[in-house]
Coordinates of C-alpha atoms in Angstrom, one line a residue:
M429 CA 0.2 -0.2 0.0
T430 CA 1.3 3.4 -0.9
H431 CA 2.1 6.3 1.1
D432 CA -1.0 8.2 -0.2
T433 CA -3.2 5.3 -0.1
I434 CA -2.6 4.6 3.5
L435 CA -3.1 8.8 4.1
K436 CA -6.4 8.2 2.5
H437 CA -7.9 5.5 4.4
A438 CA -6.8 6.7 7.6
A439 CA -8.3 10.4 6.7
L440 CA -11.7 8.2 5.9
L441 CA -11.4 6.3 9.0
L442 CA -11.3 9.6 11.3
G443 CA -13.2 12.1 8.8
S444 CA -16.7 11.5 10.8
S445 CA -15.1 10.2 13.8
G446 CA -16.7 12.7 16.9
D447 CA -13.1 12.1 18.6
A448 CA -10.2 15.0 17.2
G449 CA -8.3 12.3 14.8
M450 CA -4.8 13.4 13.6
I451 CA -2.3 11.9 11.4
T452 CA 1.3 12.7 11.2
D453 CA 4.5 11.1 9.4
P454 CA 7.1 9.7 11.6
N455 CA 8.8 12.6 12.4
G456 CA 5.5 13.6 14.1
T457 CA 4.9 16.2 11.4
I458 CA 0.8 16.4 11.3
Q459 CA -0.6 15.4 7.9
Y460 CA -4.2 15.5 8.2
V461 CA -6.5 16.7 11.2
N462 CA -10.5 15.8 10.9
P463 CA -13.0 18.1 11.8
A464 CA -13.9 17.2 15.4
F465 CA -10.4 18.2 15.8
E466 CA -10.7 21.3 15.2
S467 CA -13.9 22.1 17.0
I468 CA -12.2 20.9 20.3
T469 CA -8.8 22.4 19.5
G470 CA -9.7 25.5 17.4
Y471 CA -7.1 24.1 14.9
G472 CA -8.5 23.3 11.4
Q473 CA -6.1 22.1 8.7
A474 CA -4.8 25.7 7.7
S475 CA -3.3 26.4 11.3
A476 CA -2.1 22.7 12.0
L477 CA -0.9 21.0 9.1
G478 CA 2.9 20.9 8.9
R479 CA 3.4 21.5 12.5
T480 CA 3.9 18.5 15.4
P481 CA 1.5 17.9 18.0
A482 CA 3.8 20.1 20.3
I483 CA 0.7 23.2 19.5
L484 CA -0.8 21.4 22.1
K485 CA 1.3 21.0 24.5
S486 CA 0.4 22.8 27.9
G487 CA 3.3 22.2 29.9
Q488 CA 1.4 19.8 32.5
Q489 CA 3.1 16.5 31.2
S490 CA 6.9 15.6 32.8
E491 CA 9.4 15.1 30.4
A492 CA 9.4 11.0 31.4
F493 CA 5.5 11.0 30.5
Y494 CA 7.0 11.7 27.1
R495 CA 10.1 9.7 26.8
N496 CA 7.5 7.2 27.6
L497 CA 4.7 8.3 24.7
W498 CA 8.2 8.2 22.1
D499 CA 9.4 5.1 23.8
T500 CA 6.5 3.2 23.2
L501 CA 5.5 4.2 19.8
R502 CA 9.0 3.8 18.6
K503 CA 8.3 -0.4 19.4
G504 CA 5.9 -0.4 17.2
Q505 CA 3.0 0.0 19.8
E506 CA 0.1 1.4 20.5
F507 CA 0.0 4.1 23.3
R508 CA -3.2 5.1 25.5
G509 CA -3.1 7.8 28.1
I510 CA -4.6 10.9 29.7
L511 CA -3.1 14.5 28.8
V512 CA -3.6 17.8 29.6
N513 CA -4.0 20.0 26.4
R514 CA -4.0 23.5 25.8
R515 CA -6.6 24.6 22.9
R516 CA -5.7 27.2 20.6
D517 CA -7.3 29.9 22.6
G518 CA -4.9 29.2 25.8
S519 CA -8.0 27.2 27.4
L520 CA -6.8 23.7 29.1
Y521 CA -8.8 20.4 28.9
H522 CA -8.3 16.9 29.5
E523 CA -8.1 14.4 26.5
E524 CA -7.9 10.5 26.8
K525 CA -5.8 9.9 23.5
T526 CA -5.0 6.4 21.7
I527 CA -2.0 6.8 19.1
R528 CA -1.3 3.6 17.0
P529 CA 1.6 3.1 14.4
L530 CA 0.5 2.4 11.0
F531 CA 3.0 0.3 9.1
D532 CA 4.5 -0.1 5.8
A533 CA 5.0 -3.6 3.7
D534 CA 8.1 -3.9 4.6
G535 CA 7.2 -3.3 8.6
S536 CA 8.7 0.6 8.7
V537 CA 6.6 2.8 11.1
R538 CA 4.9 5.1 8.2
H539 CA 2.6 7.1 10.0
F540 CA 1.2 7.5 13.3
L541 CA -2.9 8.2 13.7
S542 CA -4.1 9.9 16.7
S543 CA -7.7 10.1 17.9
G544 CA -8.4 11.5 21.3
S545 CA -12.0 12.5 22.9
D546 CA -11.9 15.5 25.6
V547 CA -12.8 14.0 29.3
S548 CA -12.4 17.4 30.8
T549 CA -16.5 17.1 32.6
R550 CA -15.7 13.4 34.1
I551 CA -11.9 14.4 35.2
E552 CA -13.1 17.5 36.8
A553 CA -16.4 15.5 38.4
M554 CA -13.6 12.6 39.8
E555 CA -11.4 15.8 41.6
R556 CA -14.6 17.3 42.6
L557 CA -15.8 13.4 44.4
R558 CA -12.3 13.4 45.2
F559 CA -11.9 17.1 47.2
D560 CA -15.7 16.2 48.7
A561 CA -14.4 13.1 50.0
T562 CA -11.1 14.7 51.9
H563 CA -12.5 18.6 52.7
D564 CA -15.3 19.7 54.6
S565 CA -17.8 20.9 52.7
L566 CA -18.7 23.8 55.4
T567 CA -15.6 25.7 55.4
G568 CA -13.5 24.2 52.8
L569 CA -10.9 23.0 54.9
P570 CA -9.5 19.5 54.8
N571 CA -11.4 16.7 56.9
R572 CA -10.0 14.5 59.6
T573 CA -9.3 11.7 56.7
L574 CA -7.2 14.0 55.0
F575 CA -5.6 15.5 58.1
M576 CA -4.4 12.3 59.4
D577 CA -2.7 11.2 55.7
R578 CA -0.6 14.6 56.0
L579 CA 0.1 14.0 59.7
E580 CA 1.6 10.2 58.8
Q581 CA 3.2 12.0 56.2
A582 CA 4.9 14.8 58.0
L583 CA 5.8 11.5 60.5
S584 CA 7.6 9.7 57.9
R585 CA 9.4 12.9 56.9
A586 CA 10.0 14.1 60.2
T587 CA 11.9 10.7 61.2
R588 CA 13.8 10.4 58.5
S589 CA 15.5 14.2 58.3
G590 CA 15.3 14.8 62.2
E591 CA 12.8 17.8 61.7
V592 CA 10.7 19.2 64.8
F593 CA 6.9 19.7 63.8
A594 CA 3.7 20.6 65.8
V595 CA 0.0 19.5 65.9
A596 CA -2.5 21.8 67.6
L597 CA -5.9 21.2 68.3
L598 CA -8.6 23.9 68.7
D599 CA -12.1 23.6 70.2
L600 CA -14.9 26.7 70.4
N601 CA -15.8 27.9 73.5
D602 CA -19.4 27.8 74.3
F603 CA -20.5 26.7 70.9
K604 CA -23.5 24.9 72.1
S605 CA -24.7 28.2 73.4
L606 CA -24.6 30.2 70.1
N607 CA -25.8 27.2 68.5
D608 CA -28.7 27.4 70.4
A609 CA -29.2 31.0 70.8
L610 CA -29.1 31.9 67.5
G611 CA -29.5 28.7 65.4
H612 CA -27.8 26.2 63.2
D613 CA -27.4 28.9 60.6
A614 CA -25.3 30.9 62.7
G615 CA -23.3 28.1 64.1
D616 CA -22.3 27.3 60.8
A617 CA -21.4 31.1 59.9
A618 CA -18.7 30.8 63.4
L619 CA -17.5 27.9 62.1
R620 CA -16.9 29.9 58.2
A621 CA -15.3 32.7 59.9
S622 CA -13.2 30.5 62.6
A623 CA -11.8 28.8 59.4
Q624 CA -10.9 32.1 57.5
R625 CA -9.2 33.0 60.4
L626 CA -7.4 29.9 60.7
K627 CA -5.9 30.1 57.2
R628 CA -4.8 33.6 57.8
C629 CA -2.7 32.8 61.1
L630 CA -0.8 29.4 58.6
R631 CA 2.2 29.5 55.9
Q632 CA 1.4 28.0 52.9
T633 CA 3.4 24.5 53.9
D634 CA 0.9 24.1 57.0
T635 CA -2.8 22.4 57.2
A636 CA -5.6 24.1 58.9
A637 CA -8.5 21.2 59.2
R638 CA -12.2 20.5 60.6
L639 CA -12.2 17.6 62.5
G640 CA -15.9 17.9 63.5
G641 CA -18.4 19.6 64.9
D642 CA -16.6 22.9 66.4
E643 CA -13.3 20.9 66.5
F644 CA -10.5 22.2 64.1
A645 CA -6.5 21.2 64.0
L646 CA -3.4 22.5 62.6
L647 CA 0.1 20.5 61.2
L648 CA 2.5 23.2 62.0
H649 CA 5.9 21.8 60.0
D650 CA 7.9 24.3 61.7
A651 CA 7.8 23.6 65.2
T652 CA 9.2 26.9 66.1
D653 CA 6.5 29.2 64.5
V654 CA 4.0 27.8 67.2
A655 CA 4.8 30.8 69.3
R656 CA 3.7 33.0 66.3
V657 CA 1.3 31.0 64.7
M658 CA -0.4 31.2 68.8
A659 CA 0.0 35.0 69.1
A660 CA -1.6 35.5 65.6
L661 CA -4.7 33.1 66.6
M662 CA -5.5 35.2 69.7
E663 CA -5.1 38.5 68.3
V664 CA -7.7 37.1 65.5
C665 CA -10.1 35.4 67.6
A666 CA -10.5 38.7 69.4
E667 CA -11.9 39.9 66.2
P668 CA -15.9 40.4 66.2
W669 CA -17.6 38.5 63.7
R670 CA -20.9 39.1 61.3
F671 CA -24.2 37.1 60.9
D672 CA -27.5 38.4 59.5
G673 CA -25.9 41.8 58.5
A674 CA -25.1 42.0 62.5
Q675 CA -21.8 42.5 64.3
R676 CA -21.4 39.1 66.9
P677 CA -18.9 39.2 70.1
P678 CA -15.6 37.8 69.5
L679 CA -15.1 34.0 69.6
S680 CA -13.0 32.0 72.4
L681 CA -11.2 29.1 71.5
S682 CA -9.0 26.8 73.6
V683 CA -5.9 25.0 71.8
G684 CA -3.5 22.5 72.5
V685 CA -0.1 21.7 71.3
A686 CA 2.2 18.7 70.7
C687 CA 5.7 18.5 69.3
F688 CA 7.2 15.8 67.7
P689 CA 9.4 13.7 68.7
D690 CA 9.3 15.1 72.5
D691 CA 5.7 14.7 72.8
G692 CA 5.2 11.4 70.9
K693 CA 6.5 9.3 67.8
S694 CA 2.9 8.5 66.6
A695 CA -0.4 10.6 65.3
F696 CA -1.7 8.9 68.0
E697 CA 0.8 9.6 70.8
L698 CA 0.9 13.5 69.2
M699 CA -3.0 14.2 69.1
R700 CA -3.4 12.6 72.3
R701 CA -1.1 14.9 73.5
A702 CA -2.6 18.0 71.9
D703 CA -6.1 17.2 73.3
E704 CA -4.9 17.2 76.9
A705 CA -3.6 20.1 76.5
M706 CA -6.5 21.8 74.9
Y707 CA -8.6 20.1 77.5
R708 CA -6.0 22.1 80.4
A709 CA -6.4 25.0 78.4
K710 CA -10.1 25.0 77.9
R711 CA -9.9 24.3 82.0
S712 CA -7.8 27.5 83.3
G713 CA -9.1 29.3 80.7
G714 CA -12.7 29.6 81.5
E715 CA -14.5 31.7 78.3
R716 CA -11.2 33.7 77.5
S717 CA -8.8 32.0 74.7
R718 CA -6.0 30.3 75.9
W719 CA -3.5 27.7 74.7
A720 CA -1.0 25.4 76.1
L721 CA 1.7 23.0 75.3
S722 CA 1.9 19.0 75.9
R723 CA 3.8 18.2 79.1
T724 CA 4.4 22.7 79.9
A725 CA 2.9 24.9 82.1
L726 CA 0.1 27.5 80.3
Q727 CA 1.1 30.0 78.3
P728 CA 0.2 33.7 79.3
E729 CA -3.4 34.0 79.3
V730 CA -4.7 36.3 76.2
A731 CA -8.3 37.9 77.2
S732 CA -10.7 37.4 75.0
V733 CA -15.3 37.9 75.3
P734 CA -17.8 35.0 75.4
A735 CA -17.7 32.9 72.5
P736 CA -19.3 29.6 71.4
G737 CA -18.5 23.4 72.6
H738 CA -19.1 20.5 71.3
A739 CA -22.3 20.6 68.8
Q740 CA -23.6 18.1 65.9
C741 CA -23.5 20.2 62.7
G742 CA -25.6 19.2 59.6
L743 CA -28.3 18.0 61.2
A744 CA -30.4 20.7 60.2
L745 CA -29.1 20.2 56.4
L746 CA -30.5 16.6 57.2
E747 CA -33.5 16.8 58.2
R748 CA -34.2 19.6 55.2
E749 CA -32.9 17.4 52.7
V750 CA -34.8 14.0 53.3
A751 CA -37.0 12.6 55.4
V752 CA -36.0 11.6 59.5
Q753 CA -37.6 9.1 61.6
R754 CA -37.1 10.0 65.4
H755 CA -37.8 7.2 68.0
L756 CA -36.6 6.3 71.3
V757 CA -34.9 3.4 71.9
K758 CA -34.8 1.3 75.1
A759 CA -31.4 0.2 77.0
G760 CA -31.3 -3.7 75.7
D761 CA -33.0 -3.2 72.6
T762 CA -32.0 -3.8 69.4
I763 CA -31.4 -1.0 66.4
Y764 CA -30.9 -3.8 63.9
R765 CA -28.9 -7.6 63.9
V766 CA -25.9 -8.8 62.4
G767 CA -26.7 -10.4 59.1
E768 CA -30.3 -8.6 58.7
R769 CA -30.1 -7.0 55.0
F770 CA -28.9 -3.7 54.8
R771 CA -31.9 -1.2 54.3
N772 CA -31.2 2.3 56.7
V773 CA -28.7 4.1 58.7
H774 CA -28.5 5.9 61.8
V775 CA -27.6 9.1 63.2
L776 CA -27.3 8.7 67.5
Q777 CA -29.1 11.3 68.8
V778 CA -28.8 10.8 72.5
G779 CA -27.4 7.9 74.8
L780 CA -25.0 5.2 74.1
C781 CA -24.9 2.4 71.8
K782 CA -23.1 -0.9 71.3
L783 CA -21.8 -2.6 68.5
Y784 CA -21.1 -6.5 68.3
G785 CA -20.0 -8.7 65.6
L786 CA -19.3 -12.5 65.1
S787 CA -16.0 -13.9 66.0
A788 CA -14.9 -16.6 64.2
D789 CA -16.5 -18.9 66.5
G790 CA -19.9 -17.4 65.3
K791 CA -19.9 -15.5 69.4
E792 CA -20.7 -12.2 69.4
G793 CA -18.4 -9.8 70.7
L794 CA -18.5 -5.9 71.6
V795 CA -16.7 -4.1 69.0
T796 CA -17.1 -0.9 70.0
M797 CA -18.9 1.8 71.5
L798 CA -20.9 4.6 69.3
F799 CA -22.0 8.0 71.0
K800 CA -24.0 11.0 70.1
G801 CA -23.4 12.4 66.7
D802 CA -22.0 8.7 65.6
W803 CA -23.9 7.1 62.9
L804 CA -25.0 3.8 62.8
G805 CA -25.2 1.1 59.6
L806 CA -22.3 1.8 57.6
D807 CA -20.7 -1.1 58.1
G808 CA -23.8 -2.6 55.9
L809 CA -22.6 -0.5 52.7
A810 CA -19.8 -3.3 51.4
D811 CA -22.3 -6.2 51.1
G812 CA -25.7 -5.4 51.7
R813 CA -26.1 -6.8 55.2
Y814 CA -24.9 -5.3 58.8
R815 CA -21.7 -6.7 59.8
C816 CA -22.5 -5.9 63.6
S817 CA -25.4 -5.9 65.6
A818 CA -26.5 -2.8 67.3
I819 CA -27.9 -2.7 71.1
A820 CA -28.7 0.6 73.3
A821 CA -26.9 0.8 76.2
D822 CA -29.2 3.0 77.5
V823 CA -32.0 5.4 76.9
C824 CA -31.1 6.1 73.1
E825 CA -32.9 8.9 70.7
V826 CA -32.0 7.3 67.0
L827 CA -32.5 9.3 63.8
T828 CA -33.3 6.4 61.1
I829 CA -33.2 7.9 57.5
R830 CA -33.6 5.3 54.8
Y831 CA -30.3 4.8 52.6
D832 CA -31.6 4.7 49.3
A833 CA -33.5 8.5 50.1
L834 CA -30.0 9.8 51.4
L835 CA -28.8 8.5 48.1
C836 CA -31.0 10.4 46.3
A837 CA -31.1 13.7 48.8
G838 CA -27.0 13.5 48.1
A839 CA -27.6 13.5 44.3
R840 CA -29.6 16.7 44.8
N841 CA -26.9 18.3 47.7
P842 CA -24.0 16.7 47.9
A843 CA -22.7 17.9 51.2
L844 CA -25.0 15.3 52.4
L845 CA -22.9 12.4 50.9
T846 CA -19.5 14.0 52.2
Q847 CA -21.2 14.4 55.6
M848 CA -21.8 10.5 55.5
L849 CA -18.6 9.9 54.2
A850 CA -16.7 12.2 57.1
A851 CA -18.4 10.4 59.7
F852 CA -17.5 6.9 58.3
A853 CA -13.5 8.2 57.9
R854 CA -13.6 9.5 61.5
Q855 CA -15.4 6.6 63.5
D856 CA -13.0 4.4 61.4
S857 CA -9.7 6.7 61.8
R858 CA -11.1 6.7 65.5
E859 CA -11.5 2.7 66.0
R860 CA -8.3 2.2 64.1
D861 CA -6.0 4.4 66.3
T862 CA -7.7 2.9 69.6
V863 CA -7.1 -0.9 68.6
L864 CA -3.6 -0.3 67.6
N865 CA -2.4 1.3 70.7
M866 CA -4.0 -0.5 73.2
H867 CA -2.8 -3.8 71.8
A868 CA 0.6 -2.3 72.7
L869 CA 0.0 -2.3 76.4
P870 CA 0.0 -5.2 79.2
A871 CA -3.7 -6.1 80.5
E872 CA -3.7 -3.4 83.1
G873 CA -3.0 -0.3 80.4
R874 CA -5.3 -2.2 78.2
V875 CA -8.3 -1.6 79.9
A876 CA -7.8 1.7 81.6
A877 CA -6.9 2.7 77.8
F878 CA -10.2 1.1 77.0
L879 CA -12.0 3.4 79.4
C880 CA -10.0 6.2 79.2
R881 CA -10.9 6.3 75.1
W882 CA -14.4 5.9 76.0
A883 CA -14.8 8.4 78.5
D884 CA -13.1 11.0 76.5
E885 CA -15.9 10.2 73.9
L886 CA -18.5 11.7 76.5
Q887 CA -16.6 14.4 78.3
Q888 CA -16.0 15.6 74.6
R889 CA -19.7 15.3 73.6
G890 CA -20.5 17.7 76.5
L891 CA -20.6 15.2 79.7
R892 CA -18.6 16.6 83.0
N893 CA -15.8 14.3 84.4
D894 CA -18.8 13.8 87.7
Q895 CA -21.6 12.2 84.7
I896 CA -19.4 10.0 83.3
M897 CA -20.6 6.3 83.8
L898 CA -19.8 3.1 81.4
P899 CA -22.3 0.6 81.4
T900 CA -20.4 -2.1 80.1
T901 CA -18.8 -5.8 81.2
R902 CA -15.6 -7.3 82.3
A903 CA -16.5 -9.5 79.6
E904 CA -17.3 -6.9 77.1
I905 CA -13.8 -5.2 77.8
G906 CA -12.0 -8.7 77.4
G907 CA -13.6 -9.1 74.3
H908 CA -12.7 -5.7 72.8
V909 CA -9.1 -5.7 74.2
G910 CA -8.6 -9.5 73.5
L911 CA -7.7 -10.6 77.7
R912 CA -9.5 -13.0 79.7
L913 CA -12.2 -12.8 82.0
E914 CA -10.0 -13.3 85.1
S915 CA -7.0 -10.8 83.5
V916 CA -9.3 -8.0 83.1
S917 CA -11.3 -8.7 86.5
R918 CA -7.4 -8.4 88.2
A919 CA -6.9 -5.1 86.1
M920 CA -10.3 -3.4 87.0
T921 CA -9.3 -4.5 90.9
S922 CA -6.5 -2.4 91.1
L923 CA -7.8 0.3 89.0
E924 CA -10.6 0.3 91.8
R925 CA -7.7 0.4 94.3
E926 CA -6.2 3.4 92.8
Q927 CA -9.6 5.3 93.0
L928 CA -9.4 5.6 89.1
I929 CA -12.8 3.4 88.9
R930 CA -15.6 2.5 91.0
F931 CA -18.5 0.9 90.8
N932 CA -22.3 2.2 90.6
S933 CA -23.9 1.0 93.9
R934 CA -27.0 0.0 91.5
S935 CA -25.2 -2.1 89.3
R936 CA -21.6 -3.0 88.8
R937 CA -22.0 -3.1 85.2
D938 CA -22.2 0.9 85.2
I939 CA -18.4 2.0 85.9
E940 CA -17.9 5.7 87.0
I941 CA -14.8 7.5 86.4
P942 CA -14.6 9.9 89.2
N943 CA -11.2 11.6 88.2
L944 CA -11.0 11.7 83.8
L945 CA -7.1 13.6 84.0
A946 CA -5.8 11.0 86.8
L947 CA -7.0 8.0 84.1
R948 CA -4.9 9.6 81.6
D949 CA -2.2 10.1 83.3
Y950 CA -2.2 6.4 84.4
V951 CA -2.7 5.4 80.8
N952 CA -0.2 8.4 80.0
R953 CA 2.4 6.3 81.9
F954 CA 1.7 2.9 80.3
S955 CA 2.3 4.4 76.9
E956 CA 5.6 5.8 78.1
R957 CA 6.8 2.7 79.0
N958 CA 6.0 0.5 76.0

């Protein structure tokens, strides 16, 4: 087949195609472009012939990418890939491209035939989904999943290089009062204002994230920058904010800071130390803004005025978009059982719920406890059946939402889907951190860490130290932390002797935590020895 015949057949093949078609010689000189090429790129026959595909080059592909492309073609193989190209008007688009070599009778490459479709819409949708899965829909900040990923990356870098970085946890003071007084819209406005102020205080290399509710986190890549950032934070939080056309009093916050490697060498340790420091700051600051370093005395007080604790955000959005059934569940009642068909997801509005899973021998064991604001039933997403049984541990108020209705609402308002993914990631991260760190401790430390972890969750949801009571049994604790019943009993006797726990006079199933700070310190001593 002659050169002209090959070119003619290839042109006929591409002529009616909706994809951008192009034929070049072996050196890449353009010999033909089809009408779709002109409509997609802006280059027609007159402006493209005699030139090379470099006219579309955007500079966003690496030299290694192009080396691989040409190496593939020189071997006589077909190349497939997605490129970011530049149109004649300067705008960028994503092209899914296929380039095939056309051979002569003697087997040598005579032409390259290229076809490509504009997949910008698809790529942008995927990028939007990726962004939504890793960012908070209300503030646009990274969410817990992305923050923990960046923290793990920082740990890897610092372990290799010896760098010192810092983690800070922040909590808005008395946020619930603001929500109750002005409504959720005002609470959302306060959270957005706080997010913008956090970003103003950071360098470009640092990260500000919203973990959920009124909780934020900072990742500061240079620990020597802590004092400057904290001073800036205290300054901006003294500024009033606006809602509904009116100026509102400043928001105060409590901040705890932990530094790598002095305060911890793992994400769990650093987050725990920062959390402890934050609660020290909150206890000493009252309604004023305070910050504290882990293992150090509190820093000098910086005055502020009352501002908004722990609130469930997003329920108003949920109830606006989808039918929600509210119902009360008595202690011991089943919300759903393992193996049942997955139809609904639930949000725990009030109370405490336990999840039980089946072991390999068919016995039920405690998997985790869920608290106010947690989602239930997400374990059924994977295979259409619940993997655990959800049992109320006390009187619970549960919101039930049909999953198919939630998906339809999510299509109308992607923030709902983001909210559910964030809840799943947050709960999964909490469980993973708890299990990994707990099982590194001896028996007594495991039991103490179990009690401390869930007591922390209750306190963070608004309970005072003297209100914290865990309805659980020795068998449940043993199943969760991997200990025999007698080992759990010995550990709990020791904790009771140390006055770190006590049993409710009416029921030894109810474990009271009289001094959560002392229990935390006790667990920390075990962690330091390990």
